Every structure is written in C-alpha cells, then in structure tokens.
Coordinates of C-alpha atoms and ligand atoms in Angstrom, one line a residue:
M224 CA 0.0 0.0 0.0
G225 CA 1.3 3.4 -0.9
E226 CA 0.3 7.0 -0.1
V227 CA -3.3 8.1 0.3
I228 CA -4.8 9.0 -3.1
L229 CA -8.3 9.8 -2.1
T230 CA -9.9 11.0 1.1
M231 CA -13.6 11.5 1.7
K232 CA -14.4 13.3 5.0
D233 CA -17.6 14.0 6.8
I234 CA -19.7 13.3 3.7
D235 CA -23.4 14.0 4.3
K236 CA -26.2 13.4 1.8
S237 CA -30.0 13.3 2.1
F238 CA -32.8 12.4 -0.3
P239 CA -36.4 13.2 0.5
G240 CA -37.2 11.1 3.6
V241 CA -33.8 9.3 3.6
H242 CA -30.6 10.4 5.4
A243 CA -28.5 8.3 3.1
L244 CA -25.0 9.4 4.2
D245 CA -24.4 10.6 7.8
H246 CA -20.9 12.2 8.1
V247 CA -19.0 9.3 6.4
N248 CA -15.3 9.0 6.2
F249 CA -13.5 6.9 3.7
E250 CA -10.0 6.8 2.3
V251 CA -8.2 4.9 -0.5
K252 CA -4.4 4.4 -0.9
R253 CA -2.5 3.7 -4.0
G254 CA -1.9 0.0 -4.5
E255 CA -4.7 -1.2 -2.2
V256 CA -8.0 -2.9 -2.7
H257 CA -10.4 -1.4 -0.2
A258 CA -13.7 -3.1 0.5
L259 CA -16.8 -1.2 1.3
M260 CA -19.3 -3.3 3.2
G261 CA -22.7 -2.9 4.8
E262 CA -26.2 -4.2 4.7
N263 CA -28.6 -3.4 1.8
G264 CA -29.3 0.3 1.9
A265 CA -26.3 1.1 4.1
G266 CA -25.2 3.8 1.7
K267 CA -22.3 2.2 -0.2
S268 CA -23.4 2.9 -3.7
T269 CA -24.5 6.4 -2.7
L270 CA -21.1 7.2 -1.3
M271 CA -19.5 6.1 -4.5
K272 CA -22.0 8.1 -6.6
V273 CA -21.1 11.2 -4.6
L274 CA -17.5 10.5 -5.3
T275 CA -17.9 10.1 -9.0
G276 CA -20.2 13.2 -9.5
I277 CA -23.5 11.4 -10.0
Y278 CA -24.8 12.9 -6.8
Q279 CA -23.7 16.1 -5.2
K280 CA -22.9 15.9 -1.5
D281 CA -24.7 18.2 1.0
S282 CA -21.6 18.7 3.0
G283 CA -18.1 17.3 3.7
S284 CA -14.9 17.3 1.6
I285 CA -13.2 15.2 -1.0
T286 CA -9.5 15.3 -1.5
Y287 CA -8.0 13.6 -4.5
K288 CA -4.3 13.6 -5.2
G289 CA -3.7 16.2 -2.6
Q290 CA -6.3 18.7 -3.8
E291 CA -9.8 19.4 -2.6
T292 CA -12.0 18.3 -5.5
E293 CA -15.7 18.1 -6.5
F294 CA -16.8 16.3 -9.6
H295 CA -20.0 17.6 -11.1
N296 CA -20.7 14.7 -13.4
T297 CA -19.2 11.3 -14.3
K298 CA -17.3 12.8 -17.3
E299 CA -15.4 15.1 -15.0
A300 CA -14.6 12.2 -12.7
Q301 CA -13.5 10.0 -15.6
D302 CA -11.3 12.7 -17.1
A303 CA -9.6 13.0 -13.7
G304 CA -9.1 9.2 -13.5
V305 CA -11.9 8.2 -11.1
V306 CA -14.2 5.6 -12.7
I307 CA -17.0 3.5 -11.5
V308 CA -18.3 0.1 -12.6
H309 CA -22.0 0.3 -11.6
Q310 CA -24.0 -2.3 -9.7
E311 CA -26.7 -1.9 -12.4
L312 CA -25.6 -2.5 -16.0
N313 CA -25.5 0.7 -18.0
M314 CA -24.9 -0.5 -21.6
V315 CA -27.1 0.2 -24.6
G316 CA -28.4 -3.1 -25.8
D317 CA -28.9 -2.2 -29.4
L318 CA -25.3 -1.0 -29.9
T319 CA -22.3 -3.3 -30.4
V320 CA -19.8 -4.0 -27.7
A321 CA -17.2 -1.7 -29.3
Q322 CA -19.7 1.1 -29.7
N323 CA -20.6 0.8 -26.0
I324 CA -17.1 1.0 -24.8
F325 CA -16.2 4.1 -26.8
I326 CA -19.6 5.8 -26.5
G327 CA -19.1 9.6 -26.4
R328 CA -15.4 9.4 -27.3
E329 CA -15.5 7.5 -30.6
P330 CA -12.3 7.6 -32.6
K331 CA -12.8 9.7 -35.7
K332 CA -11.6 9.5 -39.3
G333 CA -12.3 12.9 -40.8
F334 CA -15.9 13.6 -39.7
T335 CA -17.1 10.0 -39.4
I336 CA -16.6 7.5 -36.7
D337 CA -13.7 5.2 -37.3
D338 CA -15.5 1.8 -36.8
K339 CA -12.5 -0.2 -37.7
K340 CA -10.2 1.5 -35.1
M341 CA -12.9 1.2 -32.5
V342 CA -13.1 -2.6 -33.0
E343 CA -9.3 -2.9 -33.1
D344 CA -9.0 -0.9 -29.9
S345 CA -11.6 -3.0 -28.2
K346 CA -9.9 -6.2 -29.3
K347 CA -6.6 -4.9 -27.8
L348 CA -8.3 -4.1 -24.6
F349 CA -10.0 -7.5 -24.3
K350 CA -6.7 -9.2 -25.1
E351 CA -4.9 -7.3 -22.4
L352 CA -7.6 -8.3 -20.0
N353 CA -7.7 -11.9 -21.2
I354 CA -11.4 -11.7 -22.0
E355 CA -13.0 -13.4 -25.0
I356 CA -15.7 -11.2 -26.4
N357 CA -16.4 -10.2 -30.0
P358 CA -16.4 -6.4 -30.1
K359 CA -18.9 -6.5 -33.1
E360 CA -21.5 -8.4 -31.1
K361 CA -24.7 -6.6 -30.1
M362 CA -24.7 -6.0 -26.4
N363 CA -28.2 -7.6 -26.1
N364 CA -26.8 -10.9 -27.3
L365 CA -24.3 -11.2 -24.4
T366 CA -24.9 -12.9 -21.1
V367 CA -25.2 -10.6 -18.1
G368 CA -21.7 -11.8 -17.0
K369 CA -20.2 -10.8 -20.3
Q370 CA -22.0 -7.5 -20.3
Q371 CA -20.5 -6.9 -16.9
M372 CA -17.0 -7.7 -18.2
C373 CA -17.5 -5.1 -21.0
E374 CA -18.3 -2.5 -18.3
I375 CA -15.1 -3.4 -16.6
A376 CA -13.1 -3.2 -19.8
K377 CA -14.7 0.2 -20.5
A378 CA -13.8 1.5 -17.0
I379 CA -10.2 0.3 -17.4
S380 CA -9.9 1.9 -20.8
H381 CA -10.3 5.3 -19.2
K382 CA -6.7 5.3 -17.8
A383 CA -8.1 5.3 -14.3
E384 CA -6.2 5.9 -11.1
V385 CA -9.1 5.0 -8.9
I386 CA -11.6 2.3 -9.9
I387 CA -14.7 1.5 -8.0
F388 CA -16.3 -1.9 -8.5
D389 CA -19.9 -1.9 -7.2
E390 CA -20.8 -5.5 -6.7
P391 CA -19.1 -6.6 -9.9
S392 CA -19.3 -10.3 -9.1
A393 CA -23.1 -10.7 -8.6
A394 CA -23.6 -11.8 -12.2
L395 CA -20.3 -13.4 -13.0
T396 CA -19.3 -17.1 -13.3
E397 CA -16.6 -18.6 -11.1
K398 CA -14.2 -18.4 -14.0
E399 CA -15.1 -14.8 -14.8
I400 CA -14.6 -13.9 -11.1
A401 CA -11.2 -15.5 -11.1
D402 CA -10.3 -13.5 -14.3
L403 CA -11.6 -10.3 -12.6
F404 CA -9.4 -10.9 -9.6
E405 CA -6.4 -11.3 -11.9
I406 CA -7.2 -8.0 -13.5
I407 CA -7.7 -6.4 -10.1
R408 CA -4.3 -7.7 -8.8
D409 CA -2.6 -6.4 -11.8
L410 CA -4.2 -2.9 -11.4
R411 CA -3.2 -3.0 -7.7
K412 CA 0.4 -3.7 -8.7
K413 CA 0.3 -0.8 -11.1
G414 CA -0.5 1.5 -8.1
L415 CA -4.2 2.1 -8.7
G416 CA -6.5 2.6 -5.8
I417 CA -9.4 0.2 -6.0
V418 CA -12.7 0.2 -4.1
Y419 CA -14.5 -3.2 -4.1
I420 CA -18.1 -3.6 -3.0
S421 CA -19.5 -7.0 -2.4
H422 CA -21.7 -9.0 0.0
R423 CA -19.6 -12.1 -0.4
M424 CA -17.3 -12.6 2.5
D425 CA -15.0 -15.0 0.8
E426 CA -14.3 -12.5 -1.9
I427 CA -13.5 -9.8 0.6
K428 CA -11.0 -12.1 2.3
T429 CA -9.4 -13.1 -1.0
I430 CA -9.0 -9.8 -2.8
T431 CA -9.1 -6.9 -0.4
D432 CA -6.4 -5.3 1.9
R433 CA -8.7 -3.2 4.1
V434 CA -12.4 -3.1 4.8
T435 CA -14.5 -0.1 5.7
V436 CA -17.9 -0.9 7.2
M437 CA -21.0 1.3 6.9
R438 CA -24.3 1.0 8.7
D439 CA -27.5 3.0 8.2
G440 CA -25.7 5.7 6.3
G441 CA -23.0 6.0 9.0
Y442 CA -19.3 5.2 9.1
V443 CA -18.6 2.3 11.5
G444 CA -14.9 1.7 11.1
T445 CA -12.0 0.4 9.0
L446 CA -10.1 -2.9 9.5
I447 CA -7.1 -4.6 8.0
T448 CA -8.6 -7.6 6.2
A449 CA -5.8 -10.0 7.1
D450 CA -6.2 -9.2 10.8
S451 CA -9.9 -9.6 11.0
T452 CA -12.3 -12.5 11.0
K453 CA -15.5 -12.9 9.1
E454 CA -17.4 -12.5 12.4
D455 CA -15.6 -9.2 13.2
I456 CA -16.8 -7.8 9.9
I457 CA -20.4 -9.1 10.2
N458 CA -20.7 -7.8 13.8
M459 CA -19.7 -4.3 12.6
M460 CA -22.1 -4.5 9.7
V461 CA -25.2 -5.5 11.5
G462 CA -24.5 -4.4 15.1
R463 CA -26.4 -7.4 16.3
V464 CA -26.0 -11.2 16.3
I465 CA -27.6 -12.9 13.4
Y466 CA -29.8 -15.7 14.4
E467 CA -29.5 -18.6 12.0
D468 CA -32.3 -21.1 12.2
P469 CA -31.1 -24.3 10.6
K470 CA -33.6 -26.4 8.8
E471 CA -34.7 -29.8 10.0
H472 CA -34.3 -32.1 7.1
S473 CA -36.4 -33.2 5.5
M474 CA -39.5 -31.1 6.1
V475 CA -41.4 -32.6 3.2
A476 CA -43.7 -35.5 4.1
P477 CA -42.6 -38.8 2.7
D478 CA -46.0 -39.3 1.0
A479 CA -46.4 -35.8 -0.3
P480 CA -47.9 -35.8 -3.8
V481 CA -46.1 -34.8 -6.9
V482 CA -47.3 -31.3 -8.0
L483 CA -45.0 -30.9 -11.1
K484 CA -43.7 -33.6 -13.3
V485 CA -41.3 -32.8 -16.2
E486 CA -40.5 -35.5 -18.7
N487 CA -37.8 -35.4 -21.3
L488 CA -37.7 -31.6 -21.7
N489 CA -35.5 -30.4 -24.5
A490 CA -34.9 -26.7 -25.2
G491 CA -32.0 -25.2 -27.1
K492 CA -28.6 -26.7 -26.5
M493 CA -28.6 -26.3 -22.8
V494 CA -31.7 -28.4 -21.8
Q495 CA -31.3 -32.1 -22.9
N496 CA -33.9 -34.7 -21.8
V497 CA -34.5 -33.1 -18.5
S498 CA -36.9 -35.1 -16.3
F499 CA -37.7 -34.5 -12.6
E500 CA -40.5 -34.4 -10.1
L501 CA -41.4 -31.7 -7.6
R502 CA -43.5 -32.7 -4.6
K503 CA -45.8 -30.6 -2.5
G504 CA -44.0 -28.6 0.2
E505 CA -40.6 -29.5 -1.2
I506 CA -37.7 -27.3 -1.7
L507 CA -35.9 -28.8 -4.6
G508 CA -32.3 -27.4 -5.0
F509 CA -30.8 -27.1 -8.5
S510 CA -27.1 -27.2 -8.2
G511 CA -24.4 -27.1 -10.9
L512 CA -21.7 -24.8 -12.3
M513 CA -22.6 -21.7 -14.2
G514 CA -23.7 -22.6 -17.7
A515 CA -25.0 -26.1 -16.6
G516 CA -28.4 -25.3 -18.0
R517 CA -30.3 -24.6 -14.8
T518 CA -31.7 -21.2 -15.7
E519 CA -32.4 -22.5 -19.3
T520 CA -34.5 -25.3 -17.8
A521 CA -36.4 -22.9 -15.6
R522 CA -37.0 -20.5 -18.5
A523 CA -38.2 -23.3 -20.8
L524 CA -40.5 -24.6 -18.1
F525 CA -41.9 -21.1 -17.4
G526 CA -42.5 -20.5 -21.1
A527 CA -40.0 -17.7 -21.4
D528 CA -38.0 -19.7 -24.0
P529 CA -39.3 -22.1 -26.6
K530 CA -39.1 -25.8 -26.0
Q531 CA -38.4 -28.5 -28.7
S532 CA -40.1 -31.3 -26.9
G533 CA -41.1 -32.6 -23.5
K534 CA -44.1 -33.2 -21.3
I535 CA -45.1 -31.1 -18.4
S536 CA -47.8 -32.1 -15.9
I537 CA -49.2 -30.2 -13.1
M538 CA -51.4 -31.2 -10.2
G539 CA -55.0 -29.9 -10.7
K540 CA -57.7 -29.1 -8.2
D541 CA -58.7 -32.8 -8.3
G542 CA -55.3 -33.7 -6.9
K543 CA -54.3 -35.5 -10.1
L544 CA -51.5 -34.7 -12.6
H545 CA -52.6 -33.2 -15.9
E546 CA -50.5 -32.5 -18.9
V547 CA -50.4 -28.8 -19.7
T548 CA -49.1 -26.7 -22.5
I549 CA -46.9 -23.8 -21.4
N550 CA -45.9 -21.6 -24.4
T551 CA -45.7 -18.3 -22.6
P552 CA -45.1 -16.9 -19.1
Q553 CA -48.8 -16.1 -19.0
D554 CA -49.6 -19.7 -19.4
A555 CA -47.2 -20.6 -16.6
V556 CA -48.7 -18.0 -14.3
K557 CA -52.2 -19.3 -15.1
Y558 CA -51.0 -22.8 -13.9
G559 CA -49.7 -21.3 -10.7
I560 CA -46.0 -21.1 -11.5
G561 CA -44.0 -18.0 -10.4
Y562 CA -40.5 -17.4 -11.6
L563 CA -38.1 -15.1 -9.8
S564 CA -35.5 -14.5 -12.5
E565 CA -31.8 -14.2 -11.9
D566 CA -31.7 -11.2 -14.1
R567 CA -34.0 -9.0 -12.1
R568 CA -33.1 -5.8 -13.9
R569 CA -34.2 -7.1 -17.2
Y570 CA -37.2 -9.3 -16.2
G571 CA -37.9 -8.6 -12.6
C572 CA -39.2 -5.1 -12.0
V573 CA -40.2 -1.8 -13.6
V574 CA -37.8 0.5 -11.9
Q575 CA -39.7 3.7 -12.8
K576 CA -42.8 2.5 -10.9
S577 CA -43.4 2.5 -7.1
V578 CA -42.8 -0.3 -4.6
T579 CA -46.5 -0.8 -4.4
E580 CA -47.0 -1.0 -8.1
N581 CA -44.2 -3.5 -8.5
T582 CA -45.3 -5.6 -5.6
T583 CA -48.8 -6.0 -7.0
L584 CA -47.8 -6.1 -10.7
A585 CA -48.1 -9.9 -11.1
T586 CA -51.4 -10.0 -9.4
M587 CA -53.3 -7.0 -10.7
E588 CA -56.5 -8.9 -11.3
E589 CA -56.9 -9.7 -7.6
F590 CA -56.8 -6.1 -6.7
T591 CA -59.1 -4.9 -9.4
S592 CA -62.8 -5.1 -9.1
G593 CA -64.3 -4.2 -12.5
I594 CA -62.0 -1.5 -13.8
F595 CA -61.2 0.1 -10.5
I596 CA -58.0 -0.7 -8.8
N597 CA -58.3 -1.3 -5.1
K598 CA -55.7 1.2 -4.0
S599 CA -56.0 0.6 -0.3
K600 CA -55.7 -3.1 -0.6
E601 CA -52.7 -2.7 -2.8
K602 CA -51.1 -0.5 -0.3
E603 CA -51.9 -2.8 2.6
V604 CA -50.3 -5.8 0.8
S605 CA -47.2 -4.0 -0.3
E606 CA -46.7 -2.5 3.2
R607 CA -47.0 -6.0 4.7
Y608 CA -44.2 -7.3 2.5
V609 CA -42.0 -4.3 3.0
K610 CA -42.2 -5.1 6.7
E611 CA -41.8 -8.9 6.4
L612 CA -38.8 -8.7 4.1
A613 CA -37.4 -5.7 6.0
T614 CA -37.2 -3.8 2.7
K615 CA -35.5 -0.4 3.3
T616 CA -37.6 2.3 1.8
P617 CA -39.1 5.5 3.3
N618 CA -42.6 4.4 2.0
C619 CA -44.3 2.3 -0.6
E620 CA -44.8 5.2 -3.0
Q621 CA -41.0 5.3 -3.5
L622 CA -39.9 4.5 -7.0
V623 CA -38.0 1.3 -7.2
V624 CA -35.1 3.0 -9.1
N625 CA -34.4 4.9 -5.9
L626 CA -33.9 1.8 -3.8
S627 CA -30.6 0.2 -3.2
G628 CA -29.7 -2.9 -5.3
G629 CA -30.6 -5.5 -2.7
N630 CA -33.8 -3.8 -1.7
Q631 CA -34.9 -3.8 -5.4
Q632 CA -34.6 -7.6 -5.3
K633 CA -36.8 -7.9 -2.2
V634 CA -39.5 -6.0 -4.1
V635 CA -39.3 -8.6 -6.9
I636 CA -39.6 -11.4 -4.4
A637 CA -42.6 -9.8 -2.8
K638 CA -44.2 -9.5 -6.2
W639 CA -44.2 -13.3 -6.7
L640 CA -45.3 -13.9 -3.2
T641 CA -48.4 -11.9 -3.6
R642 CA -49.3 -13.9 -6.7
D643 CA -50.0 -16.9 -4.5
S644 CA -48.2 -19.2 -6.9
E645 CA -48.3 -22.9 -5.9
I646 CA -45.0 -23.5 -7.6
L647 CA -42.2 -21.0 -7.2
I648 CA -39.0 -21.0 -9.1
F649 CA -36.3 -19.0 -7.3
D650 CA -33.3 -18.4 -9.5
E651 CA -30.4 -17.2 -7.4
P652 CA -32.7 -15.8 -4.7
T653 CA -30.1 -14.2 -2.5
R654 CA -27.7 -12.8 -5.0
G655 CA -26.7 -9.3 -3.9
I656 CA -28.6 -9.7 -0.7
D657 CA -26.9 -9.0 2.6
V658 CA -26.4 -11.5 5.4
G659 CA -29.3 -10.4 7.5
A660 CA -31.8 -10.2 4.7
K661 CA -30.5 -13.5 3.4
N662 CA -31.7 -15.2 6.6
E663 CA -35.1 -13.5 6.2
I664 CA -35.4 -14.9 2.7
Y665 CA -34.4 -18.4 4.0
K666 CA -37.0 -18.2 6.7
L667 CA -39.6 -17.1 4.2
M668 CA -38.8 -20.0 1.9
N669 CA -39.1 -22.5 4.7
R670 CA -42.4 -21.0 5.8
L671 CA -43.8 -21.1 2.2
A672 CA -42.8 -24.8 2.0
A673 CA -44.3 -25.5 5.3
E674 CA -47.5 -23.9 4.0
G675 CA -47.5 -26.4 1.2
K676 CA -46.0 -24.4 -1.6
S677 CA -43.4 -26.1 -3.7
I678 CA -40.1 -24.5 -4.5
I679 CA -37.4 -25.0 -7.1
M680 CA -34.3 -23.1 -5.9
I681 CA -31.5 -22.6 -8.4
S682 CA -28.4 -21.6 -6.5
S683 CA -24.7 -21.4 -7.2
E684 CA -23.9 -21.2 -3.5
M685 CA -23.1 -24.6 -2.1
T686 CA -23.9 -23.7 1.5
E687 CA -27.3 -22.3 0.4
V688 CA -28.1 -25.5 -1.5
L689 CA -27.1 -27.7 1.4
R690 CA -28.9 -25.6 3.9
M691 CA -32.2 -25.1 2.1
S692 CA -33.0 -28.1 -0.1
D693 CA -34.9 -31.3 0.7
R694 CA -33.5 -32.8 -2.4
I695 CA -30.9 -31.7 -4.9
I696 CA -30.8 -32.0 -8.6
V697 CA -27.4 -31.6 -10.1
M698 CA -27.0 -30.5 -13.7
C699 CA -23.9 -30.5 -16.0
E700 CA -23.8 -29.4 -19.6
G701 CA -27.5 -29.4 -20.1
K702 CA -28.2 -32.8 -18.5
I703 CA -29.3 -33.9 -15.1
T704 CA -26.4 -35.8 -13.6
G705 CA -27.6 -36.3 -10.1
N706 CA -30.7 -36.5 -7.9
I707 CA -29.5 -36.6 -4.3
D708 CA -31.6 -36.7 -1.1
I709 CA -30.4 -34.2 1.4
S710 CA -29.5 -36.9 3.9
E711 CA -26.9 -38.1 1.5
A712 CA -25.7 -34.8 0.1
T713 CA -22.2 -33.5 0.7
Q714 CA -20.3 -30.8 -1.1
E715 CA -17.9 -33.4 -2.6
H716 CA -20.8 -35.5 -3.9
I717 CA -22.5 -32.6 -5.6
M718 CA -19.3 -31.2 -7.1
N719 CA -18.5 -34.6 -8.4
K720 CA -21.8 -34.8 -10.3
A721 CA -21.6 -31.1 -11.4
T722 CA -18.3 -31.7 -13.1
R723 CA -18.7 -35.1 -14.6
N724 CA -21.4 -35.8 -17.1
I725 CA -21.9 -39.4 -16.1
D726 CA -24.1 -40.9 -13.5
Ligands
LIG1043 N1 -31.9 8.7 -5.9 C1 -32.3 8.3 -4.7 N2 -33.5 8.9 -4.2 C2 -34.0 8.5 -3.0 N3 -33.3 7.6 -2.2 C3 -32.2 7.1 -2.6 C4 -31.6 7.4 -3.9 N4 -30.5 6.7 -4.0 C5 -30.3 6.0 -2.9 N5 -31.4 6.2 -2.0 C6 -31.5 5.6 -0.7 O1 -30.3 5.8 0.1 C7 -30.1 4.6 0.9 C8 -28.7 4.0 0.6 O2 -28.8 3.4 -0.7 P1 -27.5 2.7 -1.4 O3 -27.9 2.4 -2.8 O4 -26.3 3.6 -1.2 O5 -27.3 1.4 -0.6 P2 -26.2 0.2 -0.7 O6 -25.4 0.2 0.5 O7 -25.5 0.4 -2.0 O8 -27.1 -1.1 -0.7 P3 -27.1 -2.5 -1.6 O9 -26.1 -3.4 -0.9 O10 -28.5 -3.0 -1.5 O11 -26.7 -2.1 -3.0 C9 -31.2 3.7 0.6 O12 -32.2 3.8 1.7 C10 -31.8 4.1 -0.7 O13 -33.1 3.8 -0.8
LIG1044 MG1 -25.5 -0.7 -3.8

C-alpha cells in the first residue's frame, strides 16, 4: 500500500425522507483494494456516486491527489481518472460492444466514426484483460456476465487511477470472477486505488487489503482484512447477532404428492432430456456450475424460452396430474407457477414504478374489481411485504429505481409472493442480498414450503443449496447428472456430479 490518493471526509447526503450518508469518512491508498461493506441500503453505492459526480454531496470534503475536489458529473470524474463500474448495467443493448465501450469518445476519421479502429482498440483491450468477447457483437446478445466484463473493460480503458467496482461479481461465473481478480491484482500492482463492494465474505477475504464498514448511512470503522475475521466484519455490519435457524431435514412429508412432473424436456442446446418431479411442500435445489443449463431449464419450463419437446404435468384441483401446454409466461402464471428471474433488472421489475405498483404487478386482477384498482388493498399488501422482508424504503410510494440494489430484489420477491403461486422458481434468490436479509429470505422460503408451496431453488452457493434443499438435482452441460436426497448430500458428492457428465 502506498500513499493516500483519495480522502472523503464527513460526507453528508440526504434524499427526501432518507438520510443516506451521515458524516461518512473513507480513504483509499495507491496499490490497495479497499472493500466497502454494509447491509442493503447502508449507503455504499450512494457514497461512490457522490465521489464520481453522479450525486452532489450536501456537505463534507473530498481530497483527490492532494487537492480538494468536487466532480460535477461522471465525465469530470473519468477525465480525472476516477471511474465506477456500476451495480446496475449501463450498456445500450442495441449497440455493439465496441460502440458501448467508446460511446461519447469514438475515434474519428475525418468527420465520421472510425469503426475499424474502435473494433481494433476493443480487441486490444480484451486481449490485455484476457477476455473473450467479440467487439462486433450486439450488447443484447451477451450474457449478463459478459456485459459486466464489458463494463469493466470500459472502465479500465479510461486510464483510471481510482476504480470502483460496485458488486461486480453478482452476475459473474466462477471463471469470470477468477479473471476479474487477476485483473484487479494487476491494477493494484500498477499502483491504482481500488474500491471493491461485495456482499460475499470469501471474496472480501481473497482480494481486499482493508475493509470499511457502513451501517445505516454512517461510518462504523475500517479494518485490515488479514487481521480480521468474518465475524468481526459481520458484527460491525449488523450491530447485532444474526440468528441462524437451521432447517430440519427433510421437512417434506414422505408421501407428499407430486405437483409438477417434467419429462424429457428439450430446449435449445442447454436443456437435454431433463426429467424430474417436484413434490408438494418440497424445496428442490438445482445445483451445478454456471452454464450447466439450470436457468435455461427454468425459463423453458416457465414458457420464457421455446421448447423443442417434452411433457409437463401439473397437479390440478382434483389432486391428479394433468398434462399442460406452457408456451408463454402467461400460461405458466395461469397454472400457478411463479419465476423469480436471476436477471432482475431485465425481467424482474419496472424501476420507474413505485414499490406498491411493482409488488402488485403480477397480481393486478386480484386487486381490481371491475376496472377500478383497489388502491387501499394494494397499499396494505405491499406494506406488509416491506415489513416482512425488511425492505429499506421510506414508504411504498418510493420509485424502485431509488432503492438500493438489494432492496430492489426484495421487491421482486414480494411480487411473486403476492401472486400466491403454488410452484415458485427462485433463480439465485439471495444474489446481492446482505447476510441479515438472506436469513429473512431463507425463513420465508421455509415458511412457504411448510404452508404447502413447492419451490425450485437454483443456486450457485453450495452452502445455500445444502442448507435449504430437501433434495438436490445436479446439472452438468444441459443434462441432469444427479438427484440426491439431502440426507446423502455432501459438497464433494455434488461437485463430483456437477463436473462429470456421467451418473
Ligand atoms: N436517488 C435516490 N433517491 C432516494 N433515495 C435514494 C436514492 N439513492 C439511494 N437512495 C436511498 O439511500 C439509501 C442508501 O442506498 P444505497 O444504494 O447507497 O445502498 P447500498 O449500501 O449500495 O445497498 P445495496 O447493498 O443494496 O446495494 C437507501 O435507503 C436508498 O433507498
Ligand atoms: Mg449498492
């Protein structure tokens, strides 16, 4: 670690009804990776937005390279070498990768944009970073992870001296995270100051040198990562002991009826002859490496992607299985299936609408009598879920775009819960969710299962799969490679199935 490159002192910032930053101190040195931690809504993103000129502070001071500084917009910050990779993706889907990276500063040839140079420069950049992406590809065609890597490449291309990564890993695969860490180590060696925001403790331990913890908009303290334990950090974050309530396996009754039966489902390349059964009150974990075909299976089942073949049967009111045709998400919803997508920004919520509107979106018909929307019932329901999920928002009229990343996710979860779906597919339900809220979501899932709902939970976190599931389906390269009862499940057993395509 070198000299201090950036100091934020006594930073204060309020939004209507929210004191988002309360005299916060923060400092970054050259050649360090500095973690910023705190629960959802603690103020991490806001602090970094104040730094990079997206928001203006109400009071306090910022010193950058020895001089008191205030950036009025992101461009000013970028030009000075302070760049941010946002928690939410900011790319333009219809443009190519290269166009996105050089947007607003395109190389020119005479009066026209030099497309060839733009593509060449992007190629160089990706090569330097060891990333395989075609610069001519449309942004929309990339996976969320790849889009995130483009954001990172774009940030680095700005000749930055301070780079802020706001939850960069939430949508990345293991391999992409490993690549990102290589990039970060390299940047650190070159003397850049790096801010790293993440809810994943193991990442904090692996990549960061110091940790600053925030709580409720306030500064709690700064620790040397190597000298502190996970518990030290969590205690500072939550200021209370988190009560973990372990599940008693298996909760599902041995004679519970099958509510969903999938036979020989084929869809695209990533879903090959997938067959499984889901029983009433069961939490069925879907484990596997990224790209194993779990999300694709869920999307095909939900009617979000076309299927080539396969039979889907659902338990009807008569308690018997009936074959159904699901061609669209509307069909799926009609049959009582809810899907909490892993890509919540794209499919999960309408950010320009309020918390109430989003919560009741999937279920409008229940709140409408004739053409009148029952506003008071809507409000009552959304208020209940805000309370149950401890969603941090001043009130239910708040636009979702103004909530912190983790709290936006809670709104999407609430949306499906109000729909009263009998079968719920949770795709990476706790991604980007802080430790405390994670527990709330686990409790909620257990409660839903106990009430007789059936849950498919896709998760890349092994501890989550082992803690929550009654049974675990393992997928690898588009096929089911394991179907393991929780009493026999171990990490090794699952990993074995997840990496070898034989049973
Ligand atoms: N533009 C805005 N208008 C109103 N309130 C806002 C705005 N931006 C942020 N807030 C509020 O400020 C608080 C801090 O939010 P912030 O996004 O900084 O949290 P965070 O620590 O990044 O959380 P997460 O881990 O969920 O991303 C939250 O209560 C949030 O709702
Ligand atoms: Mg944030």
